Structures are given as structure tokens and as C-alpha cells.
PDB file of C-alpha atoms in Angstrom:
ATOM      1  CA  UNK A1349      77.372  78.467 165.685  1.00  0.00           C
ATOM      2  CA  UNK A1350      77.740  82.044 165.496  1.00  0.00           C
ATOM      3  CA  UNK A1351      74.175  84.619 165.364  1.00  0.00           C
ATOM      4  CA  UNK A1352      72.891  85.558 162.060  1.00  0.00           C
ATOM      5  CA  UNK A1353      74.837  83.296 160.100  1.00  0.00           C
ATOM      6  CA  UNK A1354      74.490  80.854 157.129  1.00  0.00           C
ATOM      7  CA  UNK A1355      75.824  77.809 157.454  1.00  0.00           C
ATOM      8  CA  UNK A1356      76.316  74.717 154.749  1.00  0.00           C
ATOM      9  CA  UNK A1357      76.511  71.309 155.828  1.00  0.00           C
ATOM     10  CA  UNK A1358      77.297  68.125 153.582  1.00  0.00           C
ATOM     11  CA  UNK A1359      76.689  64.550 154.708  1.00  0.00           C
ATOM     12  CA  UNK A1360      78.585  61.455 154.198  1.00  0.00           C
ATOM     13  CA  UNK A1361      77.909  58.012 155.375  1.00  0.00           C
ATOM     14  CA  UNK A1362      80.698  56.676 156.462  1.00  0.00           C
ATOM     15  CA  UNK A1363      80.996  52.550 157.443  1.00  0.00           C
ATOM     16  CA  UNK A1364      83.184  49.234 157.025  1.00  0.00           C
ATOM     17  CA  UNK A1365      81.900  49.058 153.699  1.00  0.00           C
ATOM     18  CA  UNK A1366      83.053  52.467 152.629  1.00  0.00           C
ATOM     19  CA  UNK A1367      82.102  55.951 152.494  1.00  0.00           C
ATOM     20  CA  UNK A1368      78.704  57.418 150.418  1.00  0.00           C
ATOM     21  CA  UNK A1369      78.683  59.901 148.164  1.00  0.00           C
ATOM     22  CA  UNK A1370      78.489  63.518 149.830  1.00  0.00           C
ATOM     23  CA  UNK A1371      75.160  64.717 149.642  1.00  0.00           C
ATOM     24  CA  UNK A1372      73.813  67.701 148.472  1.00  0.00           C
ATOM     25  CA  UNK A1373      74.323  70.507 150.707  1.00  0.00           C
ATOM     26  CA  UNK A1374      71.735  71.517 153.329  1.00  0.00           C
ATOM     27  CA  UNK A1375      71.582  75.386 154.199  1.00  0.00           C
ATOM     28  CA  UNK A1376      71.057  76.092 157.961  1.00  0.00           C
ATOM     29  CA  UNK A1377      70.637  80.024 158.979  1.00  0.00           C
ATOM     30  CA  UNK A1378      70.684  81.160 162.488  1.00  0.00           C
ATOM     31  CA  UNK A1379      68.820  83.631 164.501  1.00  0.00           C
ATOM     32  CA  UNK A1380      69.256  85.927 167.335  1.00  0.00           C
ATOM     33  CA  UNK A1381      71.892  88.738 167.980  1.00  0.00           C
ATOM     34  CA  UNK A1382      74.784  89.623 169.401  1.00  0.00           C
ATOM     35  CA  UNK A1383      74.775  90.397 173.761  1.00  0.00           C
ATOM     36  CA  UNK A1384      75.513  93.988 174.124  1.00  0.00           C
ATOM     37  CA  UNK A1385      76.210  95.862 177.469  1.00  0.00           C
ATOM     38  CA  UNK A1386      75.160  99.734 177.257  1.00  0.00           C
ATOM     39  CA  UNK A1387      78.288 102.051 178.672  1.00  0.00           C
ATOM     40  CA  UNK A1388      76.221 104.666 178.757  1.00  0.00           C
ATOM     41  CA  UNK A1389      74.520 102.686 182.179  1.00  0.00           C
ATOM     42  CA  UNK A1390      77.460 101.774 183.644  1.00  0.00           C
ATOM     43  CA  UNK A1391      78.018 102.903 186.950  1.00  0.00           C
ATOM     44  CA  UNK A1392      81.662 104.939 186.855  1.00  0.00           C
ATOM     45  CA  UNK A1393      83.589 102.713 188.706  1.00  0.00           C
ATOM     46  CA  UNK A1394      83.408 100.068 186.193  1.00  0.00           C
ATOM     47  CA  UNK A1395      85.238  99.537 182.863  1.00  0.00           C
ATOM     48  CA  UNK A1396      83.710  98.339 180.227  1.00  0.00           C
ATOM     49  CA  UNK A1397      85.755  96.580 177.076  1.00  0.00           C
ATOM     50  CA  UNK A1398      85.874  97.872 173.685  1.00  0.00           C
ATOM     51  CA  UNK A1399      83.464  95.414 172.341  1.00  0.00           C
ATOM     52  CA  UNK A1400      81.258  95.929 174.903  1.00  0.00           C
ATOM     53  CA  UNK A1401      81.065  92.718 176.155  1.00  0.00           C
ATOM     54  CA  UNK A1402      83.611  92.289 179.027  1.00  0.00           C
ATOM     55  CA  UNK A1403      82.811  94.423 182.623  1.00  0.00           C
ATOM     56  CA  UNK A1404      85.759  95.173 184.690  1.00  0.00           C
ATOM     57  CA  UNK A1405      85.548  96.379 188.457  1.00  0.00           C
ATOM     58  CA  UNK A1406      89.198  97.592 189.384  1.00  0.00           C
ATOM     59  CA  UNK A1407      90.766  97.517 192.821  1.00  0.00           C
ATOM     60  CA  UNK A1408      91.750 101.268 193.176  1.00  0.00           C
ATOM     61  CA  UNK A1409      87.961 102.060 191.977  1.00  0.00           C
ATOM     62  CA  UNK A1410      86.520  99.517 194.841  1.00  0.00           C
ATOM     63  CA  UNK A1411      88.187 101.279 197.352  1.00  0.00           C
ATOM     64  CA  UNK A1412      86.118 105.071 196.179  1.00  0.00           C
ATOM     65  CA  UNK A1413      83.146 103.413 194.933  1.00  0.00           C
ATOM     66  CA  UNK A1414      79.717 104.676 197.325  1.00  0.00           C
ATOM     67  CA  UNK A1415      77.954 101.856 195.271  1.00  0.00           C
ATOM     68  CA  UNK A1416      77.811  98.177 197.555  1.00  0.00           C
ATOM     69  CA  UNK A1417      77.458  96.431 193.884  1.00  0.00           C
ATOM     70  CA  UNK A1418      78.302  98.655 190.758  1.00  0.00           C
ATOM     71  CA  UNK A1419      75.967  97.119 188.016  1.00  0.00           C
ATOM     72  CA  UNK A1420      75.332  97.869 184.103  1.00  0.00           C
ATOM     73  CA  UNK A1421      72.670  97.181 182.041  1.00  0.00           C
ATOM     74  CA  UNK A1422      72.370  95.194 178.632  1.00  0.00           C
ATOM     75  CA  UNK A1423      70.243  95.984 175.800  1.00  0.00           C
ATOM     76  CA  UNK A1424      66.599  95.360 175.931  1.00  0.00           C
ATOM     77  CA  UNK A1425      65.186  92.515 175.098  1.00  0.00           C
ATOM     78  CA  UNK A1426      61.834  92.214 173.438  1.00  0.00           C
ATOM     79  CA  UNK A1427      59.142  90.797 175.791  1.00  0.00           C
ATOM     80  CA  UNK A1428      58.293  87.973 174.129  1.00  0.00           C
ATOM     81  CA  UNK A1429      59.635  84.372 173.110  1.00  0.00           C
ATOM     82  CA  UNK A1430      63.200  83.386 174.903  1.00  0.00           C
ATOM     83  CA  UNK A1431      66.460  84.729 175.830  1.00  0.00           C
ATOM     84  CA  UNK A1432      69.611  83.510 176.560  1.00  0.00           C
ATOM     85  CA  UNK A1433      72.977  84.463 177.307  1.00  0.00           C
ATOM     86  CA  UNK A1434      76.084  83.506 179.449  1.00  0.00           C
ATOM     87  CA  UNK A1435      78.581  85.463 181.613  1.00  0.00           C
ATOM     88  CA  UNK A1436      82.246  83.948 182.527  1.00  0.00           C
ATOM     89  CA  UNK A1437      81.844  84.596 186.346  1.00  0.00           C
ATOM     90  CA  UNK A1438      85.271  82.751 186.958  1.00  0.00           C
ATOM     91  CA  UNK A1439      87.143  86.356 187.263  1.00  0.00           C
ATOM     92  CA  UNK A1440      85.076  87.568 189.825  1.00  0.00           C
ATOM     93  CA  UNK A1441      84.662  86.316 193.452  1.00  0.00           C
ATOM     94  CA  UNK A1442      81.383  88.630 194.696  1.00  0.00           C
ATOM     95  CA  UNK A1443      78.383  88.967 191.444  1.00  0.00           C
ATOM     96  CA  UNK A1444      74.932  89.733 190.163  1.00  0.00           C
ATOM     97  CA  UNK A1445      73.177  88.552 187.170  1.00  0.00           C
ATOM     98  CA  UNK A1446      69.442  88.994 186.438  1.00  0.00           C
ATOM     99  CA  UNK A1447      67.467  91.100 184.923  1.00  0.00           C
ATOM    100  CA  UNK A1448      65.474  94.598 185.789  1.00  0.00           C
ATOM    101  CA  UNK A1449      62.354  95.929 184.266  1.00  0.00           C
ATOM    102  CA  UNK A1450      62.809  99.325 185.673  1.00  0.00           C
ATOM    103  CA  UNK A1451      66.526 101.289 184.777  1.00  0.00           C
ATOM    104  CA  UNK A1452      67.276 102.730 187.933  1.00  0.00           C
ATOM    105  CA  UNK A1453      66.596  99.344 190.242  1.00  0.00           C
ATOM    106  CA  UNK A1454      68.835  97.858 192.805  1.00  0.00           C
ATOM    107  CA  UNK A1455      69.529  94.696 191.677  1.00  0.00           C
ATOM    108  CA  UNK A1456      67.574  92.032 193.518  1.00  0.00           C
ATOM    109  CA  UNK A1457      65.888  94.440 196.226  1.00  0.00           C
ATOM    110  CA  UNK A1458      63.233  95.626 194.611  1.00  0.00           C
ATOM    111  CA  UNK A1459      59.673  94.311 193.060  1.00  0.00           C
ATOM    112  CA  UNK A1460      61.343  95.070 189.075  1.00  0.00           C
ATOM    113  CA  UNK A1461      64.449  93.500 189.281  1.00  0.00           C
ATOM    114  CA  UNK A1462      65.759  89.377 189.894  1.00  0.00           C
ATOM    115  CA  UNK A1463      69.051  88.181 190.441  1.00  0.00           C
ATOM    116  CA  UNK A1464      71.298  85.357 191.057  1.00  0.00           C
ATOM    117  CA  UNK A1465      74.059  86.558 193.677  1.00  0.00           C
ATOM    118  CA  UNK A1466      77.566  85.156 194.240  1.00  0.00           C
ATOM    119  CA  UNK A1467      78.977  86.246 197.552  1.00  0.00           C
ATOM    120  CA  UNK A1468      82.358  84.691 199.258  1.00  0.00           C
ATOM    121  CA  UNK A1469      82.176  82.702 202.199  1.00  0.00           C
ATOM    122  CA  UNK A1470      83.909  80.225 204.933  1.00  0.00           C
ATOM    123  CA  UNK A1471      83.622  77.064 202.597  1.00  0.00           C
ATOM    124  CA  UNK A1472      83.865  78.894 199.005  1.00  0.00           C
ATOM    125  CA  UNK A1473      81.003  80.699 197.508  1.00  0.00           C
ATOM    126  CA  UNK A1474      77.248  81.444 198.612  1.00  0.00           C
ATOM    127  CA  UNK A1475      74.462  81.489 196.589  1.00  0.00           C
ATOM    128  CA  UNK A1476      71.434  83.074 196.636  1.00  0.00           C
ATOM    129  CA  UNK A1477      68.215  84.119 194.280  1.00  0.00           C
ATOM    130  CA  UNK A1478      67.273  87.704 195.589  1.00  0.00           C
ATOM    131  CA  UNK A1479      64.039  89.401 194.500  1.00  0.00           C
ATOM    132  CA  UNK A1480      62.252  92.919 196.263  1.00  0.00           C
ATOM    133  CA  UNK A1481      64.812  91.856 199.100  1.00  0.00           C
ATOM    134  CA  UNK A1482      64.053  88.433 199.921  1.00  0.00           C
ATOM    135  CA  UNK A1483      66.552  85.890 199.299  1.00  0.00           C
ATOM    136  CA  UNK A1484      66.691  81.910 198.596  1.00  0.00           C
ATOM    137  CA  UNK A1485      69.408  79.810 199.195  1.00  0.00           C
ATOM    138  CA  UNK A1486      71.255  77.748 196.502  1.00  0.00           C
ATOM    139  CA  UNK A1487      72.734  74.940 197.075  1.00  0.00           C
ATOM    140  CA  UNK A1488      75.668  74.604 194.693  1.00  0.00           C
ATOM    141  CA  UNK A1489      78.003  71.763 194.178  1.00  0.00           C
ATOM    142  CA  UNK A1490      80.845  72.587 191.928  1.00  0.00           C
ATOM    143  CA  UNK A1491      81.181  76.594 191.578  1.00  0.00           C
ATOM    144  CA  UNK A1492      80.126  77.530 187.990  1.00  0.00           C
ATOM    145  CA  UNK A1493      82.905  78.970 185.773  1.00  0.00           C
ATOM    146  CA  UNK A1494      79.957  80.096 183.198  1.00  0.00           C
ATOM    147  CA  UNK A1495      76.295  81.541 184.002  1.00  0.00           C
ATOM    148  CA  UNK A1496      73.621  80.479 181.596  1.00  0.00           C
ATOM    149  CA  UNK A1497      70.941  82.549 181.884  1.00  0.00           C
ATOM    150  CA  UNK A1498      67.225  81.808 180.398  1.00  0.00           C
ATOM    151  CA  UNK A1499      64.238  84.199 180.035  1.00  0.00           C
ATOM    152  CA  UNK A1500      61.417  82.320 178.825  1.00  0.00           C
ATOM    153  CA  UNK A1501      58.495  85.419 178.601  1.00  0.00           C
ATOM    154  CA  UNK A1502      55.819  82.607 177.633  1.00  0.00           C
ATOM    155  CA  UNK A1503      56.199  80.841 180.525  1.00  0.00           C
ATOM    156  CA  UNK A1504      57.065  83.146 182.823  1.00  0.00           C
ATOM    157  CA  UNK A1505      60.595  81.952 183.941  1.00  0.00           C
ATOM    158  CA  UNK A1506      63.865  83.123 184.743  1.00  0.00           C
ATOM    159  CA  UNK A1507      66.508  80.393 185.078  1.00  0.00           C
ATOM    160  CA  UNK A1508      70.520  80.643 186.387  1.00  0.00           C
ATOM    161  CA  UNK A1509      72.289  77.535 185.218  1.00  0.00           C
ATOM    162  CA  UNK A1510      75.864  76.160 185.514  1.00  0.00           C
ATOM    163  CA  UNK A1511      77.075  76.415 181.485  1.00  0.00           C
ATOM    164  CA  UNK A1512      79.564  73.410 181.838  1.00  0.00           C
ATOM    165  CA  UNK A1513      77.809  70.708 184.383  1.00  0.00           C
ATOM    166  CA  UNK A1514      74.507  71.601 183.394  1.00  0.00           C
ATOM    167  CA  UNK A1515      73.105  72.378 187.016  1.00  0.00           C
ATOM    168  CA  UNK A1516      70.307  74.149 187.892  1.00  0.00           C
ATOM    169  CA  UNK A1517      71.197  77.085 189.812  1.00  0.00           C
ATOM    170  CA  UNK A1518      67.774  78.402 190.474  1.00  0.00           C
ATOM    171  CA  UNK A1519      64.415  79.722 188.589  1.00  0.00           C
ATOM    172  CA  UNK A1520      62.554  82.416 189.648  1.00  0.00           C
ATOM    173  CA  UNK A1521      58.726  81.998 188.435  1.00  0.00           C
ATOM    174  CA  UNK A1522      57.219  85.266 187.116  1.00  0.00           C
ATOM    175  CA  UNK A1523      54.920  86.871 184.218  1.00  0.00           C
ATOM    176  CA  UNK A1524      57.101  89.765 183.458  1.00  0.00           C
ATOM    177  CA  UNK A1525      54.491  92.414 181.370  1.00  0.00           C
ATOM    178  CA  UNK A1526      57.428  94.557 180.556  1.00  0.00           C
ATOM    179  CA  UNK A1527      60.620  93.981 178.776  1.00  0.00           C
ATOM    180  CA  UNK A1528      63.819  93.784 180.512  1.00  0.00           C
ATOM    181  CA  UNK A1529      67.484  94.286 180.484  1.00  0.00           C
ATOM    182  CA  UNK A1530      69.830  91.896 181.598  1.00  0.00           C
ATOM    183  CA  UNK A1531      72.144  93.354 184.120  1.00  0.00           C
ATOM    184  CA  UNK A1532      75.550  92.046 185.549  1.00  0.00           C
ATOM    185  CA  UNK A1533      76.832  93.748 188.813  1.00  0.00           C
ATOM    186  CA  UNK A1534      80.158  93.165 190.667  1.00  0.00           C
ATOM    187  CA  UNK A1535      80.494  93.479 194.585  1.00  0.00           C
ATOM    188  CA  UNK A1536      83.712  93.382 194.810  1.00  0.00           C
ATOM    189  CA  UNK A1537      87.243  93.969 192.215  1.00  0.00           C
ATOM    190  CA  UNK A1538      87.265  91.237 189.168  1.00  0.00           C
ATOM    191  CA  UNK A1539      85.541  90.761 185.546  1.00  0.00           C
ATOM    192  CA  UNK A1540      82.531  89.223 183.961  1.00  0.00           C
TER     193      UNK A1540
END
């Protein structure tokens, strides 16, 4: 189901015996709005898609960048209630999602922003929560093609999940006063 829509549903019971007659129709609306990244925050070695929702990090702009992880930022999300979105991470080898409460923050090394962080390695991928520059291991055991991410302001959480097997990637406990942006940075060339 698609944000801000209206939806109408009609139900028939269908058995050995036959089918029912379809029932009256049921109106379902949903809520919530469209993920937006903000160009105007994007660091200028990244490319950002004309609907705003696709980040590109380019070879040729990796090798001039000064920037270890080129992030942007996504619009601001009201601090209160829950948030979720999800970022294909399969184009990209080297990543950081999380949020920031502060516009200017490092991803992950500072005390205003949290991030899950995909970095290559030996054996495949390493995972790691980062937060004011301490880091936590994840253990992962099929590499995610999706992120889900989760905000939940009431109970002070910030979840990573895998979209398609449903693991837990890591949650990051915290009462965030202020609202934040998402953010998605890329370490190295690819797309999220």
C-alpha cells in the first residue's frame, strides 16, 4: 500500500459449497509520507536522482572526494510517534544509515548522530552500530539486500533490520529530545 491513499476492499467467502455474495465495500486510508532526501545537504561528490530518492557515489568522484564517507540528509522527521523507512543497500559494498540530530555531524562519531555501518571485509561484509565513536559488532548471517530502519521516539529506540529475512541487525537504546534526519552515507563508489 502506497502513503496517503484510499483504498476499497470487497470480501467474498469463498468454499466447496460456493462463493458468498461480495460484501459491501470497506474504505481503508493510509497515513504517512513519502521518504525524501534533501540535495541541498548532499555532500558534492554524490548524485542524487531526480526523484530524490536514489544516492549515487561515482568512481571518478571517489577518487577526489576529501570526505572518508560522503553522506546526505533526509527530511526531518517530527519527534514523536514512529518512523520507518528502507534503503536497497545491495548496490553498495561500504554504507551508513542512521540518523543525526545535529546537521553538520559525522555520522556515527559523535554524541548527535547513530548509525549502522557496512564495511567490506576477508569473509564478506562487517557490521557495526557506531555512536560518539564507539562501535558494536553485528553479527550478520545472510547480508541484507534491504535496510529497514525504525525510530520509535516513545520508546526511545532506533532499530536496523534485514527487510527480507526479518533479522535484527541491531537497536541502539536512546531518548532522542530533538528531531532527526535520517541520513545515508557511502564509503566507497555504488548506490542506495
Amino acid at each position: 500500500l502506497q502513503p496517503n491513499e484510499n483504498y476499497l476492499f470487497y470480501i467474498r467467502a469463498v468454499n466447496e459449497a460456493g462463493s458468498s455474495e461480495q460484501s459491501e465495500a470497506a474504505l481503508i486510508s493510509t497515513k504517512g509520507t513519502r521518504f525524501r532526501l534533501l540535495k541541498a545537504s548532499a555532500h558534492p561528490a554524490l548524485m542524487l536522482s531526480d526523484d530524490q530518492t536514489t544516492l549515487h557515489y561515482p568512481q571518478e568522484a571517489h577518487k577526489t572526494t576529501d570526505k572518508e564517507h560522503p553522506s546526505i540528509l533526509g527530511e526531518l522527521l517530527p519527534s514523536r510517534g514512529l518512523h520507518y523507512w528502507e534503503t536497497v543497500v545491495s548496490g553498495s559494498t561500504a554504507y551508513r544509515l542512521g540518523v543525526t540530530t545535529n546537521r553538520n555531524s559525522a555520522l556515527g562519531e559523535t554524541s548527535t548522530s547513530w548509525c549502522l555501518q557496512c564495511t567490506p571485509s576477508p569473509s564478506g561484509c562487517r557490521y557495526q552500530l557506531l555512536h560518539n565513536h564507539i562501535q558494536s559488532t553485528v553479527f550478520v548471517t545472510k547480508v541484507p539486500e534491504r535496510v529497514g530502519t525504525l525510530l520509535d521516539y516513545q520508546l526511545g529506540r532506533l532499530s536496523f533490520y534485514s527487510v527480507h529475512s526479518g533479522q535484527l541487525l541491531g537497536t541502539f537504546r536512546q531518548w532522542f529530545a530533538q528531531s532527526c534526519h535520517p541520513v545515508l552515507a557511502l564509503e566507497q563508489p555504488g548506490s542506495l
